[in-house]
Amino acid sequence: MIQTQLYIDGQWQSPIDQGTRAIVSPADETVIAQAAEATRADARLAIAAARRAFDGPWRQTTIRDRARLLNKIAELIDRDAEKLAHLESLNTGKTLTESRTDMGDIAATFRYFAGLVASESGAVNEAPHHVISRTLREPVGVCGLITPWNYPLLQAAWKIAPALGAGNTVVIKPSNLTPLTTHHFTQLVAELDLPPGVFNLVTGGAEVGAELAESVDVDLVSFTGGAFAGESIMKAATGNFKRIGLELGGKNPNIVFADADLDAAVDYALNAAFFHAGQVCSAGSRLMVEDSIYDAFIGRLAERLPRIVIGNGFHGETQMGPVQSAQQHEKILGMVQAGIAEGARLVHGGKRPPGDVYKRGYWLEPTLLADVTAEMKIAKEEIFGPVITAERFRSEEEALRAANDTPYGLAAAVWTRDLDKANRMSRALRFGTVWVNDYHPYFPEAPWGGYKASGIGRELARIGLDEYTELKHSYINLAPKAMGWFGA
Ligand code: NAD
């Protein structure tokens, strides 16, 4: 049985009150680990250690030191990639193929930020000859990083790599449902010769996250998760006006025009919605199809859905695993029922798959609800499970209006062969990412984040590093002389 501990000030330790939490496999509900469950008191210790480290020798590190550190972490991720992928699948239920992809992306993220950090240099500004004026980027300070359960280590990497690369110290709090890969990652970091307190792990629930958000000794909090927690973090952060980054939920339209390559669009509609059983913030669960092809498109999806292989993520033939928790399972089933009550037509799924093997664990069939209209709750709220809601539209204007009519703005996709229409739509859609004739690709070089209620700030890309820096104007007068403004 795996047992995890906290990592504070360079030491592995149990929570002060010895709290633990059973970690459960979503595939069969067996207990797979006992994780340390911290309280606010542990979080305070970690914050104090990170503060000391930031105010101490860590400030003297050079960009070369930090770029080397990130590259070293990438090497360790590569070394333990198979172990990490197994842990991620065990804990989240996602297929091993998906977890292996995550590990590759995580190593790439560290390498990308290593390259960016190494290329950092302040700018020298035009100024009078006796003045040296420079624009410098400096670390923000102590960073509290709070991550969700759907992409535990990937989301952590998007924060840890730029935070450490920019010269900050870190307290990370993964979701207490899925702490295992972040714990293993911390073991990797512990192999490196970092000063105590530079990197701290505090596993626990909302109260630990709230401590990070409230503490006046934390200078920046970066959070990925739901809108409810995001709002409370934003309020808590006002105590010391700390910097905040919020990556929140989405309700992401996948818009198919009649002139699209329909073979590709049908195939990607499945990928958009059922990848990681739909537990993706950018999942394309809101399918919008042009009227003239709507019925045929739904018919083709209806043929494909029963063929999706649901099963344990460790089995090679599995295409879709379970959802992560009992709470999610119940919530998704409830939303499907609410959709049907609102008038949606259940085409497939909406229940636990039949068979003994699916009796334990949080299994759901891939689900298709057709004849959804933009006014229905099911078209507006994030489901975060393997459910497609399909709406019909009659014109480009109607599709655009309906797609933008959501409080969220994370990601959208458009399927068409008409380049002019593709360009018009991608400009007019109010989302942080708009894909044309594709779904889901992202990479470290491109920014990630949402408009409106999908968040504040961006991760990845140069901006993902800049968010962890303060910008300073350094002005040095080399030949000071009395100015005489107020006389002699
Ligand atoms: P959640 O909001 O319940 O929890 C996220 C993290 O915040 C966890 O570590 C949790 O313990 C902590 N937390 C909960 N309440 C808190 C509080 N009051 N103060 C501080 N910390 C608190 O989210 P979740 O259920 O783990 O994740 C699912 C959500 O995350 C979905 O809405 C999804 O769309 C979103 N998400 C967004 C992105 C993105 O990039 N925009 C990526 C992944 C997930």
PDB file of N, CA, C and O in Angstrom, residues 318 412 468 474:
ATOM      1  N   THR A 318      -8.747  -0.682 -23.854  1.00  0.00           N
ATOM      2  CA  THR A 318      -9.651   0.331 -23.284  1.00  0.00           C
ATOM      3  C   THR A 318      -9.500   1.674 -23.988  1.00  0.00           C
ATOM      4  O   THR A 318      -8.397   2.149 -24.210  1.00  0.00           O
ATOM      5  N   ALA A 412     -13.105  26.619 -27.939  1.00  0.00           N
ATOM      6  CA  ALA A 412     -14.167  26.360 -28.917  1.00  0.00           C
ATOM      7  C   ALA A 412     -13.518  25.778 -30.160  1.00  0.00           C
ATOM      8  O   ALA A 412     -12.313  25.941 -30.380  1.00  0.00           O
ATOM      9  N   TYR A 468       4.761  34.764 -13.281  1.00  0.00           N
ATOM     10  CA  TYR A 468       5.483  34.465 -12.030  1.00  0.00           C
ATOM     11  C   TYR A 468       6.606  35.465 -11.780  1.00  0.00           C
ATOM     12  O   TYR A 468       7.530  35.185 -11.020  1.00  0.00           O
ATOM     13  N   SER A 474      14.903  49.553 -12.931  1.00  0.00           N
ATOM     14  CA  SER A 474      16.095  49.884 -12.147  1.00  0.00           C
ATOM     15  C   SER A 474      16.744  51.107 -12.780  1.00  0.00           C
ATOM     16  O   SER A 474      17.117  51.079 -13.965  1.00  0.00           O
TER      17      SER A 474
END
